[in-house]
Short mmCIF file of C-alpha atoms in Angstrom, two decimals:
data_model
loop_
_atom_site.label_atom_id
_atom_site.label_comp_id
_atom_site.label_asym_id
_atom_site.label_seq_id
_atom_site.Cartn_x
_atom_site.Cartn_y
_atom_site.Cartn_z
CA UNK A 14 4.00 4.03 9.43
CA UNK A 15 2.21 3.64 12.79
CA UNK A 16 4.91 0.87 13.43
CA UNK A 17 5.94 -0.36 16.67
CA UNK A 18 9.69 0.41 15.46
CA UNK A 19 10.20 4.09 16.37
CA UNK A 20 12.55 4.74 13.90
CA UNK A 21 11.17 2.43 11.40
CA UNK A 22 9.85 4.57 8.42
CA UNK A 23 13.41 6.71 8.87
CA UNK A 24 15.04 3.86 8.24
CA UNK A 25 13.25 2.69 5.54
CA UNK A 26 13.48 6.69 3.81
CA UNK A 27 17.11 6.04 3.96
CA UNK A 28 17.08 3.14 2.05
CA UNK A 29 15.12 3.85 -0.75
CA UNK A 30 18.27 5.25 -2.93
CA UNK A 31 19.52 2.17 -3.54
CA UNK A 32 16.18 0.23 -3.57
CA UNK A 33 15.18 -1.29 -7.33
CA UNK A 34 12.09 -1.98 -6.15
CA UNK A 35 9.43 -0.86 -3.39
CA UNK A 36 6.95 -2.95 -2.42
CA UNK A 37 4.32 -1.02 -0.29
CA UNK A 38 2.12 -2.69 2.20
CA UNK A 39 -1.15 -1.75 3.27
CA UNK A 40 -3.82 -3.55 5.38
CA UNK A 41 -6.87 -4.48 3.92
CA UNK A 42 -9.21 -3.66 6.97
CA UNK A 43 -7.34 -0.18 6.59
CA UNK A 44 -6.27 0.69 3.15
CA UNK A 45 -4.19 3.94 2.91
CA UNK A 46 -4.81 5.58 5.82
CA UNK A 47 -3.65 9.58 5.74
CA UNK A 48 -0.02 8.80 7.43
CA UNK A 49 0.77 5.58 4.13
CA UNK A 50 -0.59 8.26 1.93
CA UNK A 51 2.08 10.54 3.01
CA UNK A 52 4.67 8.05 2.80
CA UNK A 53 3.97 6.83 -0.36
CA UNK A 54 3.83 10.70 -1.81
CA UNK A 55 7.40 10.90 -0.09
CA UNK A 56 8.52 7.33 -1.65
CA UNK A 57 7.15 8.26 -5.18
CA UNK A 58 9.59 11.56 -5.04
CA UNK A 59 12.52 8.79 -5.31
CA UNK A 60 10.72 7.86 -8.97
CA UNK A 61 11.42 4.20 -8.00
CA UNK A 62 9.34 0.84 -9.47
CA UNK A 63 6.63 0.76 -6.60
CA UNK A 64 4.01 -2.30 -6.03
CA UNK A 65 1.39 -2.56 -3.39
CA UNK A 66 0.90 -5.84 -0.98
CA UNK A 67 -2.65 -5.40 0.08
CA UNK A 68 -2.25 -7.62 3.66
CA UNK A 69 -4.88 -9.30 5.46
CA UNK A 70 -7.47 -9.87 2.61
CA UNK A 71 -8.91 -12.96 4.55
CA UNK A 72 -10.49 -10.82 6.91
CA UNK A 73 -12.62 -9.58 4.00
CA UNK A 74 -14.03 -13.03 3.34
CA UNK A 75 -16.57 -12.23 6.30
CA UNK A 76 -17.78 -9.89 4.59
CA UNK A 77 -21.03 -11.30 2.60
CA UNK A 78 -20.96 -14.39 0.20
CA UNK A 79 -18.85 -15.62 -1.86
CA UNK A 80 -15.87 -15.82 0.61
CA UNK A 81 -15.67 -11.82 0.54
CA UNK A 82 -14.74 -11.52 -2.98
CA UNK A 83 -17.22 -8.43 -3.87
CA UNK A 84 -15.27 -6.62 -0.99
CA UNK A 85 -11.75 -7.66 -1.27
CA UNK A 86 -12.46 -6.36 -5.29
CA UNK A 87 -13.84 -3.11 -4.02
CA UNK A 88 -10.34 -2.69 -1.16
CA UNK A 89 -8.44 -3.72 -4.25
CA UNK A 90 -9.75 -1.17 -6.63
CA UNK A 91 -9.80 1.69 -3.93
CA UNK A 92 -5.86 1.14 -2.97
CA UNK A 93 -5.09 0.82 -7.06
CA UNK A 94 -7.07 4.25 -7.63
CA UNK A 95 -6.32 5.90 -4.58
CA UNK A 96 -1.95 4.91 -5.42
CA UNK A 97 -2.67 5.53 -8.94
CA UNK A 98 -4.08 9.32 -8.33
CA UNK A 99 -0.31 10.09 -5.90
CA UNK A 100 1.68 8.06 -8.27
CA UNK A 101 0.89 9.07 -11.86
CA UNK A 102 0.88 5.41 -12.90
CA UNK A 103 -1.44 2.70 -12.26
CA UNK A 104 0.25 0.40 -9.89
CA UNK A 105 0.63 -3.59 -9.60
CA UNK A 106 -1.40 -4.38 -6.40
CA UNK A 107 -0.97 -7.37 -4.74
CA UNK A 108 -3.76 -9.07 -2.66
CA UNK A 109 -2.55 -11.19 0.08
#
């Protein structure tokens, strides 16, 4: 979503069929916004193996001591919980 391709999540709807495996990515100065929620309810109608790539977890590690890591755990959790309530199923997430 919100992607400078126009036609970007279309395409991407019309592959899923034949997809094994999604692998979702969210930002992690951003995490789910409304219009990746929708998406990922849409994706999860295909009942395909979904993961989520949490991106940009670096710019977490200005956020208080230890490099971040209090933060990036709290992103981490919201995105599996958040997923996990549209899904059914506790995703893999993936901090990057």
């Amino acid at each position: 979503t919100n992607s400078a391709v126009a036609d970007h999540t279309s395409r991407t709807l019309r592959l899923l069929p034949e997809a094994d495996l999604v692998l979702f990515v969210t930002s992690a100065d951003r995490p789910l916004p409304e219009s990746e929620r929708a998406l990922l309810r849409s994706i999860q109608d295909y009942r395909k193996n979904i993961s989520l790539v949490l991106n940009k977890v670096d710019v977490l590690e200005r956020s208080g001591g230890s490099h971040g890591e209090v933060e990036k755990e709290r992103v981490r959790k919201f995105v599996e919980d958040a997923s996990s309530d549209m899904l059914g199923a506790r995703p893999v997430v993936i901090p990057l």
